Amino acid sequence: MDYLLTEEQEQLRRLVEEFVLGDVNPYYEKHGHEEFPWPLFRKLGELGLAAIPFPAEYGGGGLDYSTYIVALEELSRTGSRLGGALAVHGLPQLILNQFGTDEQKSKYLPPMARAELLGAFALTEPHAGSDAASINTRASRRGDKYILRGQKIWITHGGEADIYIVMAVTEKGKGAKGVSSFIVEKGAEGLAFGKRERPMGLPHHTREVFFEDCEIPRHNLIGREGEGFRVAMTALDSGRITVAATSLGLAQAAFDHALRYATERQAFGHPIADFQGIQFMLADMATSIEAARSVTRKAAYLRDRGLPFNAVASMAKLLATDTAMKVSTDAVQIYGGYGTSEDYPVQELFREAKIGQIVEGTNQIQRMIIARELLKKFKQ
Ligand SMILES: Cc1cc2nc3c(=O)[nH]c(=O)nc-3n(C[C@H](O)[C@H](O)[C@H](O)COP(=O)(O)OP(=O)(O)OC[C@H]3O[C@@H](n4cnc5c(N)ncnc54)[C@H](O)[C@@H]3O)c2cc1C
């Protein structure tokens, strides 16, 4: 495994860096985070960044995951908002690529790669988060249609997205084996949205999504009935590497701010960076970022080679999001009172970091996945 970026990866990283400095930061400074950043999302498509690891045949970049996570980390170097949106947009693309029919792929993937259509992934319900196999949203066959009834919660891009991959129960009493996954297009009859939720860390655009006798064509089923849970979990295995990458970008941003501030802020007649207590914090922050980056790259490396990667992906998600939380907490500490002020950037990174420890399986769930893998051989 090579720790240096390839020439292609470095070129892509520079392209993303220019985009962040030239477009992303000025856009957020001017417009804030309240609305979904449509112009930035569309620009991702123009730059060829909206489908980096997906096949060129369907308009994607045809690059590997190792390259994708370099771009995601760079995109998150001033906060994980746009990187997070791109990673979530990637979940439906992953699913359609791996499990979709040729018709489904041809219809949805090219416009998603051009960022003309935005995707969302709808699994979580008010009473089923970590225990995702306990979802209640029902999908009943009626002739050549499915009728969906139920409610999802915390759906990133809810109300904004054009394409929703929705997990629903087609056979009650069978747990995970009774779940199927469907494509629901915005505008489908009976698809409705609740008010915007307000998770900490402003950039996250999430809403409740309601299915009120929502009718969709039968051919919007993905794979076969009963495969939906596997479809969702397979996507999340890969998705976790992207959460790790965006959290790494965020951690690096918090660290960069803290390092610079420590050399500028004076106390007792010295820059605070002269104090060993601050130096040790900076050293620990840099060390944990390096460690998390190595595991994240390893997860992508294994995935690119078709090797089992799900436990390492969980390790990467766990380590990178915990690192982002710790590093951003320490960054606030290094800024002292100013760290808590909205006039300075680190409190926002700190608030965003918390979300990473919860989404795509909480960090407790990541530990369960890792432990299951460790104990597997003793259970045969
Ligand atoms: C900003 C944001 C965006 C999101 N985007 C999406 C999205 O796009 N699509 C989507 O489907 N979902 C989304 N979610 C939902 C997210 O995936 C869930 O919140 C998450 O899976 C946890 O589920 P829960 O909130 O129901 O917590 P619960 O499952 O109720 O868990 C509560 C606590 O108990 C712990 N816990 C639960 N079970 C165990 C166990 N067996 N052992 C130890 N601890 C356990 C959890 O780790 C957690 O600390 C989003 C959430 C947020 C906050």
Tab-separated table of C-alpha atoms and ligand atoms in Angstrom:
chain	number	residue	atom	x	y	z
A	1	MET	CA	0.000	0.000	0.000
A	2	ASP	CA	1.459	3.311	-1.101
A	3	TYR	CA	1.158	6.195	1.339
A	4	LEU	CA	1.973	8.831	-1.296
A	5	LEU	CA	-0.686	10.113	-3.658
A	6	THR	CA	-0.401	9.056	-7.281
A	7	GLU	CA	-0.041	11.789	-9.885
A	8	GLU	CA	-3.717	11.356	-10.820
A	9	GLN	CA	-4.805	11.604	-7.177
A	10	GLU	CA	-2.675	14.703	-6.642
A	11	GLN	CA	-4.198	16.330	-9.770
A	12	LEU	CA	-7.687	15.580	-8.493
A	13	ARG	CA	-6.814	16.854	-5.016
A	14	ARG	CA	-5.576	20.118	-6.526
A	15	LEU	CA	-8.740	20.460	-8.632
A	16	VAL	CA	-10.850	20.025	-5.479
A	17	GLU	CA	-8.651	22.432	-3.513
A	18	GLU	CA	-9.129	25.105	-6.192
A	19	PHE	CA	-12.877	24.486	-6.178
A	20	VAL	CA	-13.017	24.789	-2.371
A	21	LEU	CA	-10.984	28.005	-2.303
A	22	GLY	CA	-12.498	29.559	-5.413
A	23	ASP	CA	-16.154	28.534	-5.148
A	24	VAL	CA	-17.136	26.647	-1.992
A	25	ASN	CA	-15.800	28.980	0.693
A	26	PRO	CA	-16.972	32.209	-1.032
A	27	TYR	CA	-20.403	30.635	-1.642
A	28	TYR	CA	-20.916	29.720	2.023
A	29	GLU	CA	-19.598	33.110	3.159
A	30	LYS	CA	-22.148	34.851	0.961
A	31	HIS	CA	-25.164	32.559	1.311
A	32	GLY	CA	-24.639	30.803	4.665
A	33	HIS	CA	-25.657	27.187	5.239
A	34	GLU	CA	-29.397	27.492	5.537
A	35	GLU	CA	-30.339	26.361	2.036
A	36	PHE	CA	-29.049	23.358	0.134
A	37	PRO	CA	-26.108	24.651	-1.963
A	38	TRP	CA	-27.522	23.812	-5.395
A	39	PRO	CA	-24.979	25.868	-7.399
A	40	LEU	CA	-22.102	24.039	-5.677
A	41	PHE	CA	-23.729	20.673	-6.205
A	42	ARG	CA	-24.248	21.406	-9.918
A	43	LYS	CA	-20.615	22.517	-10.176
A	44	LEU	CA	-19.538	19.161	-8.725
A	45	GLY	CA	-21.203	17.629	-11.765
A	46	GLU	CA	-19.513	20.048	-14.187
A	47	LEU	CA	-16.119	19.249	-12.665
A	48	GLY	CA	-16.711	15.509	-12.928
A	49	LEU	CA	-16.747	15.111	-9.142
A	50	ALA	CA	-20.316	13.879	-8.576
A	51	ALA	CA	-19.660	10.216	-9.429
A	52	ILE	CA	-15.908	9.727	-9.052
A	53	PRO	CA	-15.823	5.966	-8.295
A	54	PHE	CA	-18.667	4.892	-10.587
A	55	PRO	CA	-18.361	3.395	-14.081
A	56	ALA	CA	-17.598	5.706	-16.986
A	57	GLU	CA	-20.228	3.772	-18.970
A	58	TYR	CA	-22.870	5.576	-16.896
A	59	GLY	CA	-21.122	8.930	-16.807
A	60	GLY	CA	-19.006	8.285	-13.720
A	61	GLY	CA	-15.318	9.022	-13.265
A	62	GLY	CA	-14.311	5.357	-13.409
A	63	LEU	CA	-11.735	5.933	-10.675
A	64	ASP	CA	-11.059	3.810	-7.625
A	65	TYR	CA	-12.211	4.346	-4.058
A	66	SER	CA	-8.698	5.286	-2.950
A	67	THR	CA	-8.898	8.268	-5.294
A	68	TYR	CA	-12.497	9.086	-4.323
A	69	ILE	CA	-11.592	9.448	-0.631
A	70	VAL	CA	-8.719	11.818	-1.458
A	71	ALA	CA	-11.271	14.092	-3.156
A	72	LEU	CA	-13.767	13.749	-0.293
A	73	GLU	CA	-11.174	14.594	2.322
A	74	GLU	CA	-10.038	17.654	0.354
A	75	LEU	CA	-13.634	18.766	-0.186
A	76	SER	CA	-14.099	18.655	3.605
A	77	ARG	CA	-10.967	20.659	4.440
A	78	THR	CA	-13.061	23.637	5.549
A	79	GLY	CA	-15.912	21.566	7.002
A	80	SER	CA	-17.733	18.410	6.006
A	81	ARG	CA	-20.896	20.026	4.618
A	82	LEU	CA	-20.378	19.618	0.857
A	83	GLY	CA	-18.238	16.474	1.234
A	84	GLY	CA	-21.022	14.989	3.363
A	85	ALA	CA	-23.624	15.855	0.724
A	86	LEU	CA	-21.496	14.215	-1.974
A	87	ALA	CA	-20.997	11.101	0.173
A	88	VAL	CA	-24.759	10.779	0.740
A	89	HIS	CA	-25.411	11.328	-2.984
A	90	GLY	CA	-23.004	8.404	-3.466
A	91	LEU	CA	-25.150	5.916	-1.496
A	92	PRO	CA	-27.975	5.657	-4.072
A	93	GLN	CA	-25.353	5.566	-6.819
A	94	LEU	CA	-23.590	2.672	-5.091
A	95	ILE	CA	-26.879	0.798	-4.784
A	96	LEU	CA	-28.006	1.383	-8.350
A	97	ASN	CA	-24.588	0.422	-9.712
A	98	GLN	CA	-24.384	-2.785	-7.767
A	99	PHE	CA	-28.005	-3.930	-7.666
A	100	GLY	CA	-29.909	-1.943	-10.301
A	101	THR	CA	-31.172	-3.294	-13.634
A	102	ASP	CA	-29.674	-1.934	-16.862
A	103	GLU	CA	-32.803	0.214	-17.278
A	104	GLN	CA	-32.504	1.630	-13.764
A	105	LYS	CA	-28.804	2.359	-14.253
A	106	SER	CA	-29.298	4.043	-17.640
A	107	LYS	CA	-32.183	6.139	-16.377
A	108	TYR	CA	-30.714	7.434	-13.118
A	109	LEU	CA	-26.931	7.169	-13.045
A	110	PRO	CA	-25.935	9.539	-15.895
A	111	PRO	CA	-28.035	12.472	-14.585
A	112	MET	CA	-26.805	11.754	-11.055
A	113	ALA	CA	-23.214	11.817	-12.333
A	114	ARG	CA	-23.899	15.188	-13.999
A	115	ALA	CA	-25.421	16.368	-10.680
A	116	GLU	CA	-28.694	17.105	-12.427
A	117	LEU	CA	-30.435	14.728	-10.014
A	118	LEU	CA	-29.670	14.585	-6.286
A	119	GLY	CA	-29.939	11.285	-4.414
A	120	ALA	CA	-31.022	10.296	-0.896
A	121	PHE	CA	-30.974	7.110	1.182
A	122	ALA	CA	-34.025	6.462	3.372
A	123	LEU	CA	-33.681	3.738	5.977
A	124	THR	CA	-34.093	5.253	9.469
A	125	GLU	CA	-37.533	5.527	11.105
A	126	PRO	CA	-38.693	7.128	14.335
A	127	HIS	CA	-38.571	3.763	16.164
A	128	ALA	CA	-35.836	2.021	14.157
A	129	GLY	CA	-32.369	3.528	13.855
A	130	SER	CA	-29.536	1.230	14.934
A	131	ASP	CA	-31.970	-1.688	14.857
A	132	ALA	CA	-32.667	-1.062	11.203
A	133	ALA	CA	-34.277	-4.450	10.552
A	134	SER	CA	-37.207	-3.312	12.736
A	135	ILE	CA	-38.494	-0.761	10.230
A	136	ASN	CA	-42.263	-0.510	9.786
A	137	THR	CA	-42.698	1.225	6.434
A	138	ARG	CA	-44.719	-1.230	4.355
A	139	ALA	CA	-44.642	-1.837	0.617
A	140	SER	CA	-47.582	-3.852	-0.732
A	141	ARG	CA	-47.860	-5.160	-4.293
A	142	ARG	CA	-50.991	-4.100	-6.163
A	143	GLY	CA	-50.967	-5.146	-9.816
A	144	ASP	CA	-48.007	-3.503	-11.501
A	145	LYS	CA	-47.486	-1.086	-8.618
A	146	TYR	CA	-46.197	-1.019	-5.069
A	147	ILE	CA	-48.015	1.068	-2.483
A	148	LEU	CA	-45.754	2.455	0.265
A	149	ARG	CA	-47.061	3.482	3.693
A	150	GLY	CA	-44.892	4.736	6.527
A	151	GLN	CA	-42.494	7.354	7.745
A	152	LYS	CA	-38.740	7.937	7.620
A	153	ILE	CA	-36.800	10.357	9.759
A	154	TRP	CA	-33.445	12.199	9.528
A	155	ILE	CA	-33.275	11.750	5.770
A	156	THR	CA	-30.362	13.777	4.432
A	157	HIS	CA	-31.483	15.755	1.347
A	158	GLY	CA	-35.115	14.998	2.276
A	159	GLY	CA	-37.331	17.305	0.238
A	160	GLU	CA	-34.391	18.418	-1.911
A	161	ALA	CA	-33.453	15.095	-3.485
A	162	ASP	CA	-34.910	13.871	-6.759
A	163	ILE	CA	-34.268	10.156	-6.137
A	164	TYR	CA	-34.884	8.290	-2.856
A	165	ILE	CA	-33.747	4.737	-2.239
A	166	VAL	CA	-36.298	3.567	0.309
A	167	MET	CA	-36.165	0.452	2.444
A	168	ALA	CA	-39.627	-0.994	3.228
A	169	VAL	CA	-41.131	-4.250	4.504
A	170	THR	CA	-42.639	-6.479	1.845
A	171	GLU	CA	-43.087	-9.502	4.119
A	172	LYS	CA	-43.978	-8.960	7.754
A	173	GLY	CA	-42.508	-11.118	10.512
A	174	LYS	CA	-39.355	-12.012	8.568
A	175	GLY	CA	-37.145	-9.269	10.024
A	176	ALA	CA	-34.245	-8.319	7.777
A	177	LYS	CA	-35.284	-10.944	5.204
A	178	GLY	CA	-38.650	-9.229	4.742
A	179	VAL	CA	-37.142	-5.882	3.727
A	180	SER	CA	-36.959	-4.702	0.096
A	181	SER	CA	-35.547	-1.562	-1.458
A	182	PHE	CA	-37.229	0.757	-3.934
A	183	ILE	CA	-36.580	3.814	-6.051
A	184	VAL	CA	-39.007	6.602	-5.262
A	185	GLU	CA	-38.878	9.699	-7.425
A	186	LYS	CA	-39.686	13.131	-6.077
A	187	GLY	CA	-43.152	13.949	-7.331
A	188	ALA	CA	-44.486	10.412	-6.789
A	189	GLU	CA	-48.082	10.542	-5.621
A	190	GLY	CA	-48.266	10.222	-1.830
A	191	LEU	CA	-44.633	11.220	-1.182
A	192	ALA	CA	-44.568	14.065	1.356
A	193	PHE	CA	-41.976	15.843	3.455
A	194	GLY	CA	-41.991	17.135	7.020
A	195	LYS	CA	-40.371	20.311	8.224
A	196	ARG	CA	-36.611	20.603	8.202
A	197	GLU	CA	-34.986	18.982	11.198
A	198	ARG	CA	-32.314	20.973	12.968
A	199	PRO	CA	-29.418	18.655	13.846
A	200	MET	CA	-26.425	20.366	15.421
A	201	GLY	CA	-23.911	21.525	12.839
A	202	LEU	CA	-25.980	23.715	10.508
A	203	PRO	CA	-25.031	22.203	7.165
A	204	HIS	CA	-27.067	19.026	7.407
A	205	HIS	CA	-30.263	19.207	5.401
A	206	THR	CA	-32.466	16.504	6.834
A	207	ARG	CA	-36.240	16.035	6.875
A	208	GLU	CA	-38.889	13.520	7.736
A	209	VAL	CA	-40.240	11.741	4.683
A	210	PHE	CA	-43.804	10.369	4.580
A	211	PHE	CA	-45.295	7.733	2.336
A	212	GLU	CA	-49.057	8.196	2.302
A	213	ASP	CA	-50.248	5.427	0.011
A	214	CYS	CA	-47.346	6.380	-2.201
A	215	GLU	CA	-47.631	4.638	-5.566
A	216	ILE	CA	-44.565	3.574	-7.475
A	217	PRO	CA	-44.188	1.307	-10.518
A	218	ARG	CA	-43.340	-2.330	-9.810
A	219	HIS	CA	-40.128	-2.014	-11.818
A	220	ASN	CA	-38.806	0.432	-9.172
A	221	LEU	CA	-38.028	-2.537	-6.943
A	222	ILE	CA	-34.231	-2.912	-6.648
A	223	GLY	CA	-33.039	-6.495	-6.973
A	224	ARG	CA	-35.524	-9.013	-5.612
A	225	GLU	CA	-38.054	-8.788	-2.800
A	226	GLY	CA	-36.356	-9.577	0.528
A	227	GLU	CA	-32.939	-8.309	-0.615
A	228	GLY	CA	-33.387	-4.749	0.630
A	229	PHE	CA	-31.606	-5.095	3.939
A	230	ARG	CA	-28.550	-6.603	2.274
A	231	VAL	CA	-28.665	-3.810	-0.335
A	232	ALA	CA	-28.705	-1.174	2.414
A	233	MET	CA	-25.945	-2.780	4.485
A	234	THR	CA	-23.719	-3.295	1.431
A	235	ALA	CA	-24.024	0.398	0.580
A	236	LEU	CA	-23.292	1.403	4.177
A	237	ASP	CA	-20.106	-0.716	4.245
A	238	SER	CA	-18.713	1.485	1.486
A	239	GLY	CA	-20.426	4.612	2.756
A	240	ARG	CA	-18.561	4.342	6.043
A	241	ILE	CA	-15.263	4.859	4.250
A	242	THR	CA	-16.654	8.109	2.863
A	243	VAL	CA	-17.841	9.259	6.309
A	244	ALA	CA	-14.303	8.555	7.530
A	245	ALA	CA	-12.829	10.634	4.680
A	246	THR	CA	-15.085	13.651	5.264
A	247	SER	CA	-14.394	13.466	9.028
A	248	LEU	CA	-10.675	13.418	8.293
A	249	GLY	CA	-10.984	16.587	6.221
A	250	LEU	CA	-12.871	18.192	9.089
A	251	ALA	CA	-10.271	17.045	11.649
A	252	GLN	CA	-7.476	18.415	9.480
A	253	ALA	CA	-9.307	21.754	9.181
A	254	ALA	CA	-9.705	22.004	12.973
A	255	PHE	CA	-6.053	21.099	13.457
A	256	ASP	CA	-4.826	23.653	10.895
A	257	HIS	CA	-6.808	26.415	12.613
A	258	ALA	CA	-5.529	25.389	16.050
A	259	LEU	CA	-1.899	25.192	14.932
A	260	ARG	CA	-1.992	28.643	13.369
A	261	TYR	CA	-3.838	30.181	16.311
A	262	ALA	CA	-1.373	28.677	18.792
A	263	THR	CA	1.480	30.507	17.073
A	264	GLU	CA	-0.431	33.819	17.085
A	265	ARG	CA	-2.124	33.962	20.499
A	266	GLN	CA	0.069	35.417	23.234
A	267	ALA	CA	-0.080	34.581	26.953
A	268	PHE	CA	2.505	35.203	29.681
A	269	GLY	CA	4.598	37.041	27.089
A	270	HIS	CA	4.813	34.061	24.691
A	271	PRO	CA	2.839	32.551	21.831
A	272	ILE	CA	0.830	29.757	23.488
A	273	ALA	CA	2.558	27.315	21.064
A	274	ASP	CA	5.672	27.766	23.248
A	275	PHE	CA	3.974	25.934	26.140
A	276	GLN	CA	4.547	22.217	26.333
A	277	GLY	CA	0.932	21.622	27.381
A	278	ILE	CA	-0.228	23.078	24.042
A	279	GLN	CA	2.554	21.370	22.064
A	280	PHE	CA	1.529	17.962	23.429
A	281	MET	CA	-2.094	18.595	22.442
A	282	LEU	CA	-0.987	19.526	18.909
A	283	ALA	CA	1.249	16.457	18.700
A	284	ASP	CA	-1.598	14.163	19.794
A	285	MET	CA	-4.008	15.791	17.330
A	286	ALA	CA	-1.591	15.355	14.398
A	287	THR	CA	-0.817	11.763	15.417
A	288	SER	CA	-4.442	10.703	15.617
A	289	ILE	CA	-5.215	12.296	12.222
A	290	GLU	CA	-2.326	10.372	10.626
A	291	ALA	CA	-3.502	7.110	12.231
A	292	ALA	CA	-7.108	7.599	11.114
A	293	ARG	CA	-5.983	8.514	7.586
A	294	SER	CA	-3.931	5.309	7.337
A	295	VAL	CA	-6.844	3.084	8.337
A	296	THR	CA	-9.219	4.950	6.004
A	297	ARG	CA	-6.817	4.479	3.102
A	298	LYS	CA	-6.442	0.818	3.994
A	299	ALA	CA	-10.214	0.310	3.891
A	300	ALA	CA	-10.347	1.897	0.421
A	301	TYR	CA	-7.293	-0.117	-0.679
A	302	LEU	CA	-8.941	-3.409	0.325
A	303	ARG	CA	-12.220	-2.429	-1.357
A	304	ASP	CA	-10.390	-1.512	-4.578
A	305	ARG	CA	-8.833	-4.985	-4.655
A	306	GLY	CA	-12.078	-6.846	-4.060
A	307	LEU	CA	-10.890	-8.021	-0.629
A	308	PRO	CA	-13.123	-8.166	2.479
A	309	PHE	CA	-13.185	-4.639	3.852
A	310	ASN	CA	-16.264	-4.181	6.001
A	311	ALA	CA	-14.564	-4.533	9.424
A	312	VAL	CA	-11.722	-2.200	8.380
A	313	ALA	CA	-14.317	0.251	6.983
A	314	SER	CA	-16.000	0.224	10.400
A	315	MET	CA	-12.618	0.761	12.080
A	316	ALA	CA	-11.963	3.689	9.742
A	317	LYS	CA	-15.373	5.233	10.440
A	318	LEU	CA	-14.948	4.739	14.195
A	319	LEU	CA	-11.404	6.073	14.335
A	320	ALA	CA	-11.844	8.989	11.921
A	321	THR	CA	-15.081	10.279	13.450
A	322	ASP	CA	-13.773	9.903	17.029
A	323	THR	CA	-10.609	11.682	15.876
A	324	ALA	CA	-12.638	14.520	14.347
A	325	MET	CA	-14.549	14.860	17.629
A	326	LYS	CA	-11.410	14.851	19.793
A	327	VAL	CA	-9.369	17.107	17.493
A	328	SER	CA	-12.164	19.658	17.110
A	329	THR	CA	-12.739	19.601	20.906
A	330	ASP	CA	-9.027	20.268	21.449
A	331	ALA	CA	-9.088	22.985	18.789
A	332	VAL	CA	-11.849	24.782	20.722
A	333	GLN	CA	-9.712	24.382	23.875
A	334	ILE	CA	-6.654	25.883	22.181
A	335	TYR	CA	-8.735	28.876	21.093
A	336	GLY	CA	-9.905	29.309	24.711
A	337	GLY	CA	-13.006	31.495	25.055
A	338	TYR	CA	-12.770	32.567	21.402
A	339	GLY	CA	-13.179	28.911	20.476
A	340	THR	CA	-16.784	29.032	21.614
A	341	SER	CA	-17.582	32.129	19.561
A	342	GLU	CA	-19.489	31.966	16.294
A	343	ASP	CA	-17.012	34.536	14.979
A	344	TYR	CA	-14.360	31.800	14.888
A	345	PRO	CA	-14.536	28.616	12.830
A	346	VAL	CA	-13.662	25.863	15.296
A	347	GLN	CA	-16.967	25.691	17.217
A	348	GLU	CA	-18.759	24.930	13.965
A	349	LEU	CA	-16.338	22.102	13.155
A	350	PHE	CA	-16.838	20.768	16.702
A	351	ARG	CA	-20.621	20.724	16.225
A	352	GLU	CA	-20.339	19.079	12.814
A	353	ALA	CA	-17.914	16.455	14.132
A	354	LYS	CA	-20.530	15.026	16.500
A	355	ILE	CA	-22.770	14.076	13.604
A	356	GLY	CA	-20.078	11.794	12.178
A	357	GLN	CA	-20.165	9.621	15.305
A	358	ILE	CA	-23.883	8.984	14.773
A	359	VAL	CA	-24.615	8.655	11.043
A	360	GLU	CA	-24.317	5.489	8.931
A	361	GLY	CA	-24.321	3.363	12.090
A	362	THR	CA	-23.348	4.912	15.427
A	363	ASN	CA	-19.864	4.234	16.709
A	364	GLN	CA	-21.316	1.648	19.103
A	365	ILE	CA	-22.684	-0.180	16.067
A	366	GLN	CA	-19.245	0.034	14.386
A	367	ARG	CA	-17.752	-1.669	17.451
A	368	MET	CA	-20.394	-4.397	17.184
A	369	ILE	CA	-19.480	-4.982	13.519
A	370	ILE	CA	-15.750	-5.123	14.328
A	371	ALA	CA	-16.300	-7.471	17.292
A	372	ARG	CA	-18.578	-9.729	15.217
A	373	GLU	CA	-15.786	-10.068	12.662
A	374	LEU	CA	-13.185	-10.769	15.377
A	375	LEU	CA	-15.316	-13.466	16.996
A	376	LYS	CA	-16.582	-15.038	13.767
A	377	LYS	CA	-14.049	-17.850	13.627
A	378	PHE	CA	-14.904	-18.967	17.169
A	379	LYS	CA	-18.578	-19.319	16.353
A	380	GLN	CA	-18.350	-21.780	13.448
B	1	LIG	C1	-27.590	14.606	10.647
B	1	LIG	C2	-28.126	13.229	10.436
B	1	LIG	C3	-28.278	12.751	9.150
B	1	LIG	C4	-28.820	11.474	8.925
B	1	LIG	N1	-29.029	11.047	7.632
B	1	LIG	C5	-29.665	9.874	7.427
B	1	LIG	C6	-30.016	9.461	6.085
B	1	LIG	O1	-29.725	10.149	5.100
B	1	LIG	N2	-30.689	8.289	5.925
B	1	LIG	C7	-31.042	7.505	6.974
B	1	LIG	O2	-31.661	6.455	6.747
B	1	LIG	N3	-30.716	7.855	8.253
B	1	LIG	C8	-30.056	9.021	8.507
B	1	LIG	N4	-29.737	9.404	9.786
B	1	LIG	C9	-30.121	8.540	10.895
B	1	LIG	C10	-28.950	7.842	11.559
B	1	LIG	O3	-28.456	6.845	10.702
B	1	LIG	C11	-29.444	7.295	12.918
B	1	LIG	O4	-29.677	8.413	13.751
B	1	LIG	C12	-28.464	6.334	13.536
B	1	LIG	O5	-28.402	5.136	12.809
B	1	LIG	C13	-28.838	6.013	14.983
B	1	LIG	O6	-30.159	5.643	15.115
B	1	LIG	P1	-31.084	6.343	16.224
B	1	LIG	O7	-30.926	7.809	16.094
B	1	LIG	O8	-32.447	5.776	16.129
B	1	LIG	O9	-30.424	5.913	17.604
B	1	LIG	P2	-30.761	4.583	18.436
B	1	LIG	O10	-30.677	3.409	17.549
B	1	LIG	O11	-32.013	4.818	19.192
B	1	LIG	O12	-29.540	4.547	19.437
B	1	LIG	C14	-29.503	5.354	20.623
B	1	LIG	C15	-28.178	5.058	21.324
B	1	LIG	O13	-28.125	3.669	21.700
B	1	LIG	C16	-26.957	3.060	21.144
B	1	LIG	N5	-27.251	1.678	20.817
B	1	LIG	C17	-28.290	1.197	20.087
B	1	LIG	N6	-28.205	-0.132	19.982
B	1	LIG	C18	-27.086	-0.529	20.671
B	1	LIG	C19	-26.453	-1.762	20.931
B	1	LIG	N7	-26.941	-2.915	20.464
B	1	LIG	N8	-25.324	-1.775	21.665
B	1	LIG	C20	-24.796	-0.606	22.152
B	1	LIG	N9	-25.356	0.607	21.920
B	1	LIG	C21	-26.481	0.641	21.181
B	1	LIG	C22	-26.625	3.881	19.906
B	1	LIG	O14	-25.259	3.742	19.569
B	1	LIG	C23	-26.964	5.295	20.406
B	1	LIG	O15	-25.889	5.781	21.181
B	1	LIG	C24	-29.182	10.658	10.023
B	1	LIG	C25	-29.000	11.134	11.334
B	1	LIG	C26	-28.487	12.402	11.542
B	1	LIG	C27	-28.329	12.895	12.959
